[in-house]
Short mmCIF file of C-alpha atoms in Angstrom, two decimals:
data_model
loop_
_atom_site.label_atom_id
_atom_site.label_comp_id
_atom_site.label_asym_id
_atom_site.label_seq_id
_atom_site.Cartn_x
_atom_site.Cartn_y
_atom_site.Cartn_z
CA UNK A 689 192.00 40.76 210.37
CA UNK A 690 190.55 37.23 209.08
CA UNK A 691 187.53 39.33 207.34
CA UNK A 692 189.87 40.46 205.00
CA UNK A 693 190.94 36.91 204.09
CA UNK A 694 187.44 34.92 204.47
CA UNK A 695 186.13 37.39 201.95
CA UNK A 696 188.68 36.17 199.06
CA UNK A 697 187.17 33.94 196.59
CA UNK A 698 188.20 30.78 194.89
CA UNK A 699 188.53 32.87 191.53
CA UNK A 700 190.91 35.76 193.14
CA UNK A 701 193.49 32.43 193.53
CA UNK A 702 192.69 31.89 190.02
CA UNK A 703 194.09 35.26 188.14
CA UNK A 704 196.41 34.46 185.64
CA UNK A 705 196.51 30.56 186.04
CA UNK A 706 196.92 28.68 182.53
CA UNK A 707 193.56 27.05 181.30
CA UNK A 708 193.83 23.29 181.28
CA UNK A 709 195.03 21.30 178.73
CA UNK A 710 192.63 18.23 178.38
CA UNK A 711 192.18 14.61 177.08
CA UNK A 712 189.37 12.64 176.20
CA UNK A 713 188.25 9.56 178.51
CA UNK A 714 188.45 7.05 175.43
CA UNK A 715 191.89 8.57 174.41
CA UNK A 716 194.22 5.50 174.44
CA UNK A 717 197.69 5.24 176.73
CA UNK A 718 199.70 5.92 173.41
CA UNK A 719 198.28 9.02 172.90
CA UNK A 720 198.37 10.03 175.93
CA UNK A 721 201.79 9.61 176.01
CA UNK A 722 202.28 11.13 172.76
CA UNK A 723 200.40 14.55 174.52
CA UNK A 724 203.08 14.10 177.54
CA UNK A 725 206.03 14.36 175.38
CA UNK A 726 204.43 17.17 173.12
CA UNK A 727 203.68 19.71 175.60
CA UNK A 728 204.87 21.60 178.87
CA UNK A 729 202.47 20.54 180.67
CA UNK A 730 203.11 17.64 183.77
CA UNK A 731 199.47 16.39 183.91
CA UNK A 732 197.04 16.53 181.80
CA UNK A 733 193.34 16.66 182.98
CA UNK A 734 190.96 13.64 181.70
CA UNK A 735 187.39 14.48 180.73
CA UNK A 736 184.08 12.79 180.55
CA UNK A 737 182.20 14.77 178.25
CA UNK A 738 179.07 14.26 176.51
CA UNK A 739 179.04 16.58 173.35
CA UNK A 740 175.40 15.43 171.51
CA UNK A 741 173.32 17.87 170.64
CA UNK A 742 171.56 19.58 173.29
CA UNK A 743 170.42 22.98 172.71
CA UNK A 744 168.87 25.42 175.58
CA UNK A 745 166.17 26.13 173.42
CA UNK A 746 165.58 29.27 175.96
CA UNK A 747 168.62 30.81 174.72
CA UNK A 748 168.51 33.18 172.26
CA UNK A 749 172.00 34.43 171.53
CA UNK A 750 174.73 33.69 169.79
CA UNK A 751 175.85 29.86 170.20
CA UNK A 752 179.43 30.44 170.39
CA UNK A 753 178.87 31.61 173.84
CA UNK A 754 178.06 30.67 177.30
CA UNK A 755 174.83 29.79 177.63
CA UNK A 756 173.86 27.68 174.36
CA UNK A 757 174.93 24.40 174.62
CA UNK A 758 173.82 22.36 177.77
CA UNK A 759 175.66 19.09 177.02
CA UNK A 760 177.47 17.40 180.23
CA UNK A 761 181.56 17.67 180.46
CA UNK A 762 183.39 16.81 183.85
CA UNK A 763 187.23 16.25 184.52
CA UNK A 764 187.28 13.17 186.11
CA UNK A 765 191.12 13.15 186.72
CA UNK A 766 194.62 13.52 185.85
CA UNK A 767 197.43 11.99 184.50
CA UNK A 768 201.26 12.48 184.10
CA UNK A 769 204.36 10.36 182.53
CA UNK A 770 204.56 8.73 186.26
CA UNK A 771 201.08 6.97 185.43
CA UNK A 772 202.19 5.44 182.58
CA UNK A 773 205.67 4.47 183.86
CA UNK A 774 204.01 2.96 186.81
CA UNK A 775 201.30 1.22 184.52
CA UNK A 776 204.21 -0.41 182.49
CA UNK A 777 205.75 -1.62 185.29
CA UNK A 778 203.19 -4.01 186.18
CA UNK A 779 204.00 -7.80 185.41
CA UNK A 780 201.70 -8.16 182.48
CA UNK A 781 202.77 -5.16 180.72
CA UNK A 782 206.17 -5.74 181.02
CA UNK A 783 205.77 -8.61 179.20
CA UNK A 784 203.25 -6.82 176.24
CA UNK A 785 203.94 -3.49 176.44
CA UNK A 786 202.82 -2.12 173.13
CA UNK A 787 199.70 -3.86 174.02
CA UNK A 788 199.15 -2.24 177.09
CA UNK A 789 199.57 0.52 175.35
CA UNK A 790 196.64 0.58 173.49
CA UNK A 791 194.43 0.29 176.83
CA UNK A 792 192.01 3.82 177.58
CA UNK A 793 193.63 6.35 179.56
CA UNK A 794 191.17 5.96 182.01
CA UNK A 795 193.33 2.78 183.34
CA UNK A 796 195.78 5.54 184.26
CA UNK A 797 193.22 6.98 186.91
CA UNK A 798 193.54 5.68 190.60
CA UNK A 799 190.39 4.18 191.50
CA UNK A 800 190.36 7.01 194.62
CA UNK A 801 186.98 8.84 194.96
CA UNK A 802 187.20 12.27 195.33
CA UNK A 803 190.29 13.56 194.30
CA UNK A 804 189.16 15.83 191.48
CA UNK A 805 186.32 18.62 192.38
CA UNK A 806 184.59 20.97 190.57
CA UNK A 807 184.47 24.37 192.12
CA UNK A 808 182.68 27.54 191.25
CA UNK A 809 184.42 30.82 191.04
CA UNK A 810 182.05 32.20 193.50
CA UNK A 811 183.01 29.70 196.44
CA UNK A 812 184.80 30.75 199.43
CA UNK A 813 188.43 30.24 200.37
CA UNK A 814 187.41 28.53 203.42
CA UNK A 815 185.24 25.89 201.22
CA UNK A 816 188.25 25.10 199.26
CA UNK A 817 190.34 24.36 201.92
CA UNK A 818 187.69 22.33 203.57
CA UNK A 819 187.57 20.04 200.22
CA UNK A 820 191.15 19.94 200.33
CA UNK A 821 191.41 18.61 204.18
CA UNK A 822 188.22 15.83 203.32
CA UNK A 823 190.94 14.78 199.97
CA UNK A 824 190.69 16.55 197.15
CA UNK A 825 193.98 16.93 195.56
CA UNK A 826 193.17 18.94 193.10
CA UNK A 827 190.00 21.79 192.56
CA UNK A 828 189.15 22.59 189.03
CA UNK A 829 187.50 26.05 188.39
CA UNK A 830 186.18 27.49 185.67
CA UNK A 831 187.55 30.54 184.06
CA UNK A 832 185.22 32.87 182.31
CA UNK A 833 186.14 33.33 178.58
CA UNK A 834 184.59 33.64 174.80
CA UNK A 835 186.07 31.12 172.32
CA UNK A 836 185.72 32.01 168.64
CA UNK A 837 185.27 29.38 165.66
CA UNK A 838 188.72 29.59 164.29
CA UNK A 839 189.54 28.42 167.74
CA UNK A 840 187.49 25.83 167.71
CA UNK A 841 188.46 24.39 164.93
CA UNK A 842 192.50 24.92 166.01
CA UNK A 843 191.51 22.77 168.98
CA UNK A 844 189.76 19.59 166.84
CA UNK A 845 193.52 19.73 165.29
CA UNK A 846 195.30 18.86 168.53
CA UNK A 847 195.21 15.79 170.85
CA UNK A 848 195.52 18.07 173.71
CA UNK A 849 193.26 21.32 174.00
CA UNK A 850 192.33 23.65 176.26
CA UNK A 851 189.29 22.33 177.97
CA UNK A 852 186.10 24.40 176.96
CA UNK A 853 182.65 23.91 177.98
CA UNK A 854 179.84 26.52 177.69
CA UNK A 855 182.17 28.71 176.56
CA UNK A 856 184.18 28.62 179.44
CA UNK A 857 187.92 27.16 179.77
CA UNK A 858 189.26 25.74 183.36
CA UNK A 859 192.63 25.68 185.70
CA UNK A 860 193.45 24.03 188.59
CA UNK A 861 193.85 25.09 191.85
CA UNK A 862 196.28 23.24 194.28
CA UNK A 863 196.95 23.08 197.44
CA UNK A 864 200.10 25.19 196.25
CA UNK A 865 198.34 28.41 195.54
CA UNK A 866 196.24 28.28 198.81
CA UNK A 867 199.64 28.16 200.91
CA UNK A 868 201.27 30.55 198.61
CA UNK A 869 198.19 33.00 199.39
CA UNK A 870 198.75 32.57 202.82
CA UNK A 871 202.48 33.52 202.50
CA UNK A 872 201.59 36.58 201.07
CA UNK A 873 199.17 37.43 203.93
CA UNK A 874 201.67 35.82 206.63
CA UNK A 875 202.10 38.38 208.80
CA UNK A 876 198.41 38.41 209.42
CA UNK A 877 198.94 35.08 211.31
CA UNK A 878 201.37 36.09 213.83
CA UNK A 879 202.88 34.67 215.87
CA UNK A 880 202.04 31.29 214.32
CA UNK A 881 204.36 31.44 211.03
CA UNK A 882 207.41 31.57 214.25
CA UNK A 883 206.68 28.54 215.76
CA UNK A 884 208.40 25.43 214.99
CA UNK A 885 206.93 22.61 213.04
CA UNK A 886 207.71 20.12 216.04
CA UNK A 887 205.63 22.54 218.19
CA UNK A 888 202.87 22.99 215.59
CA UNK A 889 202.67 18.92 215.46
CA UNK A 890 202.46 18.92 212.01
CA UNK A 891 205.31 16.48 211.67
CA UNK A 892 203.77 13.25 210.41
CA UNK A 893 205.17 9.92 210.91
CA UNK A 894 202.55 8.49 208.10
CA UNK A 895 205.28 8.26 205.25
CA UNK A 896 206.21 5.89 202.44
CA UNK A 897 210.24 4.33 202.49
CA UNK A 898 212.01 2.08 200.73
CA UNK A 899 215.76 0.42 201.75
CA UNK A 900 218.82 1.89 199.69
CA UNK A 901 219.13 -1.97 198.14
CA UNK A 902 215.81 -3.13 197.79
CA UNK A 903 214.23 -3.67 194.32
CA UNK A 904 212.28 -0.48 193.24
CA UNK A 905 209.63 -2.23 191.80
CA UNK A 906 208.79 -3.95 195.55
CA UNK A 907 207.75 -0.32 196.01
CA UNK A 908 205.47 0.06 192.71
CA UNK A 909 202.53 0.71 194.63
CA UNK A 910 204.11 2.89 197.06
CA UNK A 911 205.30 5.23 194.11
CA UNK A 912 201.69 5.08 192.62
CA UNK A 913 200.33 6.55 196.49
CA UNK A 914 203.40 9.24 196.24
CA UNK A 915 201.71 10.70 192.98
CA UNK A 916 198.53 10.32 194.47
CA UNK A 917 199.32 12.17 197.63
CA UNK A 918 201.70 14.58 195.72
CA UNK A 919 204.67 13.39 198.09
CA UNK A 920 207.74 11.20 197.56
CA UNK A 921 209.03 7.60 198.71
CA UNK A 922 212.40 8.12 201.14
CA UNK A 923 214.96 6.22 200.41
CA UNK A 924 216.76 4.94 203.48
CA UNK A 925 219.42 2.65 204.83
CA UNK A 926 218.95 -0.10 207.42
CA UNK A 927 219.86 2.38 210.20
CA UNK A 928 216.83 4.70 209.21
CA UNK A 929 218.90 7.18 207.70
CA UNK A 930 217.62 9.32 204.99
CA UNK A 931 219.55 8.97 201.70
CA UNK A 932 217.29 10.23 199.13
CA UNK A 933 214.09 10.33 197.53
CA UNK A 934 212.16 8.39 194.78
CA UNK A 935 210.09 11.50 193.94
CA UNK A 936 207.12 11.35 191.17
CA UNK A 937 208.32 14.92 190.32
CA UNK A 938 211.69 12.96 188.99
CA UNK A 939 210.73 10.78 187.56
CA UNK A 940 207.80 12.84 185.46
CA UNK A 941 211.29 14.40 184.08
CA UNK A 942 211.75 10.86 182.48
CA UNK A 943 210.81 8.61 179.60
CA UNK A 944 208.52 6.18 179.46
CA UNK A 945 211.32 3.75 178.99
CA UNK A 946 212.27 4.11 182.70
CA UNK A 947 209.78 1.54 183.52
CA UNK A 948 212.25 -0.52 182.38
CA UNK A 949 214.48 0.21 184.72
CA UNK A 950 212.11 0.58 187.82
CA UNK A 951 211.05 -3.35 186.99
CA UNK A 952 215.71 -4.41 187.36
CA UNK A 953 217.26 -1.55 189.56
CA UNK A 954 217.44 -1.44 192.93
CA UNK A 955 216.06 1.94 194.76
CA UNK A 956 219.44 2.71 195.19
CA UNK A 957 220.55 2.49 191.64
CA UNK A 958 217.09 3.90 190.29
CA UNK A 959 218.33 7.34 192.15
CA UNK A 960 221.30 7.10 190.15
CA UNK A 961 219.97 6.43 186.65
CA UNK A 962 216.90 9.00 187.44
CA UNK A 963 219.22 11.98 188.39
CA UNK A 964 219.07 15.17 185.88
CA UNK A 965 222.43 14.16 184.54
CA UNK A 966 221.37 11.14 182.84
CA UNK A 967 222.01 7.43 183.57
CA UNK A 968 225.59 6.16 184.29
CA UNK A 969 226.26 3.92 180.65
CA UNK A 970 226.89 0.98 183.12
CA UNK A 971 223.25 0.96 184.45
CA UNK A 972 222.19 1.44 181.05
CA UNK A 973 223.94 -1.98 180.31
CA UNK A 974 222.92 -3.43 183.75
CA UNK A 975 219.02 -2.58 182.52
CA UNK A 976 219.24 -4.57 179.31
CA UNK A 977 220.57 -7.62 180.31
CA UNK A 978 218.35 -8.04 182.79
CA UNK A 979 215.40 -7.35 180.88
CA UNK A 980 216.78 -10.06 178.50
CA UNK A 981 217.67 -12.32 181.18
CA UNK A 982 213.90 -12.05 182.22
CA UNK A 983 212.49 -12.79 178.73
CA UNK A 984 210.92 -9.17 178.80
CA UNK A 985 211.96 -8.86 174.93
CA UNK A 986 209.05 -6.46 174.42
CA UNK A 987 210.28 -3.68 176.91
CA UNK A 988 213.99 -4.40 175.70
CA UNK A 989 212.49 -3.41 172.73
CA UNK A 990 210.75 -0.45 173.74
CA UNK A 991 214.08 0.02 176.03
CA UNK A 992 216.12 0.16 173.17
CA UNK A 993 213.44 2.06 170.48
CA UNK A 994 213.32 4.99 172.97
CA UNK A 995 214.21 8.07 171.74
CA UNK A 996 217.31 8.74 174.36
CA UNK A 997 217.89 6.30 177.52
CA UNK A 998 218.74 9.34 179.60
CA UNK A 999 216.47 11.82 181.39
CA UNK A 1000 218.70 14.75 180.49
CA UNK A 1001 216.67 16.98 177.54
CA UNK A 1002 213.68 16.26 179.67
CA UNK A 1003 215.03 17.88 182.74
CA UNK A 1004 217.15 20.81 180.70
CA UNK A 1005 213.48 21.36 178.86
CA UNK A 1006 211.55 21.12 182.62
CA UNK A 1007 214.52 23.77 184.05
CA UNK A 1008 213.67 25.96 181.26
CA UNK A 1009 210.18 26.19 181.16
CA UNK A 1010 208.47 29.34 181.75
CA UNK A 1011 206.40 28.59 185.00
CA UNK A 1012 210.18 28.10 186.51
CA UNK A 1013 211.90 31.28 185.71
CA UNK A 1014 210.43 33.06 189.17
CA UNK A 1015 212.75 30.19 190.86
CA UNK A 1016 215.96 31.33 189.21
CA UNK A 1017 217.46 33.45 191.75
CA UNK A 1018 215.60 32.07 194.77
CA UNK A 1019 217.96 31.97 197.87
CA UNK A 1020 219.57 28.28 198.47
CA UNK A 1021 217.73 26.49 200.27
CA UNK A 1022 218.36 22.84 202.68
CA UNK A 1023 218.85 19.71 200.25
CA UNK A 1024 220.13 16.58 201.78
CA UNK A 1025 223.96 15.45 200.59
CA UNK A 1026 226.02 13.11 202.18
CA UNK A 1027 229.32 13.85 200.90
CA UNK A 1028 231.79 10.88 200.46
CA UNK A 1029 231.16 6.88 200.70
CA UNK A 1030 228.83 4.87 198.61
CA UNK A 1031 225.58 7.52 198.56
CA UNK A 1032 227.54 10.65 197.32
CA UNK A 1033 225.46 11.77 194.86
CA UNK A 1034 226.12 14.78 191.90
CA UNK A 1035 225.99 18.20 193.08
CA UNK A 1036 227.23 19.87 190.03
CA UNK A 1037 223.86 21.05 188.56
CA UNK A 1038 221.76 24.12 189.33
CA UNK A 1039 219.69 25.02 192.20
CA UNK A 1040 216.61 23.63 189.85
CA UNK A 1041 218.54 20.27 189.38
CA UNK A 1042 219.62 19.77 192.60
CA UNK A 1043 216.00 19.74 193.77
CA UNK A 1044 214.95 16.77 191.08
CA UNK A 1045 218.67 15.41 192.32
CA UNK A 1046 218.12 15.66 196.46
CA UNK A 1047 215.54 15.06 199.10
CA UNK A 1048 214.71 18.49 200.80
CA UNK A 1049 215.08 18.51 204.29
CA UNK A 1050 214.24 20.64 207.54
CA UNK A 1051 214.79 20.30 211.08
CA UNK A 1052 212.43 19.78 214.00
CA UNK A 1053 212.75 23.04 215.33
CA UNK A 1054 212.49 24.63 211.73
CA UNK A 1055 210.01 27.42 211.64
CA UNK A 1056 206.28 26.93 209.59
CA UNK A 1057 207.64 30.20 207.32
CA UNK A 1058 210.76 28.06 207.15
CA UNK A 1059 209.50 25.24 205.82
CA UNK A 1060 206.74 26.77 203.39
CA UNK A 1061 209.42 28.89 201.53
CA UNK A 1062 211.54 25.89 201.26
CA UNK A 1063 208.76 23.63 199.60
CA UNK A 1064 207.56 26.29 197.42
CA UNK A 1065 210.76 27.47 196.09
CA UNK A 1066 211.28 23.85 194.89
CA UNK A 1067 208.12 23.00 194.09
CA UNK A 1068 206.97 20.35 195.94
CA UNK A 1069 203.82 19.74 198.63
CA UNK A 1070 206.21 18.21 201.11
CA UNK A 1071 209.59 18.72 202.80
CA UNK A 1072 211.62 15.80 205.14
CA UNK A 1073 212.39 16.20 208.54
CA UNK A 1074 215.17 15.01 210.05
CA UNK A 1075 217.81 15.12 212.96
CA UNK A 1076 221.37 16.44 212.93
CA UNK A 1077 222.79 12.81 212.10
CA UNK A 1078 220.18 12.49 208.74
CA UNK A 1079 218.05 9.87 210.65
CA UNK A 1080 214.20 10.45 209.17
CA UNK A 1081 211.75 11.79 211.93
CA UNK A 1082 208.92 12.18 209.34
CA UNK A 1083 207.33 14.57 206.81
CA UNK A 1084 205.83 18.03 206.67
CA UNK A 1085 202.95 18.30 204.22
CA UNK A 1086 201.20 21.39 202.53
CA UNK A 1087 197.94 19.30 203.76
CA UNK A 1088 199.23 19.82 207.34
CA UNK A 1089 200.03 23.14 207.03
CA UNK A 1090 196.81 24.15 205.74
CA UNK A 1091 195.06 22.50 208.74
CA UNK A 1092 196.79 24.63 211.02
CA UNK A 1093 196.05 27.50 208.65
CA UNK A 1094 192.17 26.93 208.98
CA UNK A 1095 192.10 26.21 212.63
CA UNK A 1096 194.05 29.96 213.22
CA UNK A 1097 191.53 31.41 211.00
CA UNK A 1098 188.53 29.92 212.88
CA UNK A 1099 190.11 31.44 216.00
CA UNK A 1100 190.67 34.88 214.44
CA UNK A 1101 187.56 35.08 213.01
#
């Protein structure tokens, strides 16, 4: 049984995946921001390319085809709106945001080696899993294709374009892709899928948290780390009860001016501000008043000149994207909601909106397959684990699931 799974190559999991949209390493933060606002992707890949004229003299074919150019081109990371937001929240950038936007996009890349790794399409599935367990967050896999002069001309006219090198485009292979693949063959792993996450020992207690009343800016590094780790920051009360989360997935729907809200609001108020229903008008006024009190005139101007103060239009755009259509009819799954009281949150949105507004939770006795389905349905790489009283126990991540599946494959081989 394991043989059929082990025979699969990385390319088998990349069928139908779209080509990466790319930015050059020399692109400015402002240009990256413009590109993020004007594309449907939450992330853009960043490439360091040497496009000097280097010709393979032994190649006799058409230079439009693979094999002619031998220049080096490597993906060195990826950026999202959250990277821009966290960057603008730094003290020096809050004072002079317009100057900060002129910096090269390289300032947004985390200084964590090995997060992005190039993988050949013929690499085995086990090799891909091992790279992820060693710390790689994204695997870059080439897609063999040919491109025309017309396509090359179009590529020069846009800030972002499909990444083409030596006639090949590239795509991401993520933890979610592999978990989806295992879910499609979940019967082969019986009885593993029916075991609880507690029994399997995959509930991690190493998670990021912030008190509901604490200033959001005090956990700026935690927000950045959660983006890199593809998790989130849990918002709890003094008794350790999970109230909600500060999620990079929610922040990715926001305008960059939400940096002003992070700099001035508590974590609880920030949750209300970035909710997909749009920030309450009173919170917008609070943000503007506090920016003025702190003398952050530059950020106040950016905040005031922003095309919108709310996240509504951005979230609506995200929810209507084609990549999410398959989840529109998904079976409803657990979300954390405490009705009444000061922590009450709106439940008036669709299932997709609720995912962005509420923390996705499970119980320690939830089965592995149930948690897998929860995470995949909501496009997150983790699920919070809580007890019956909503006290936070830990977090279950795709990373820990992959470790269990890797061990199972070894036992089956």
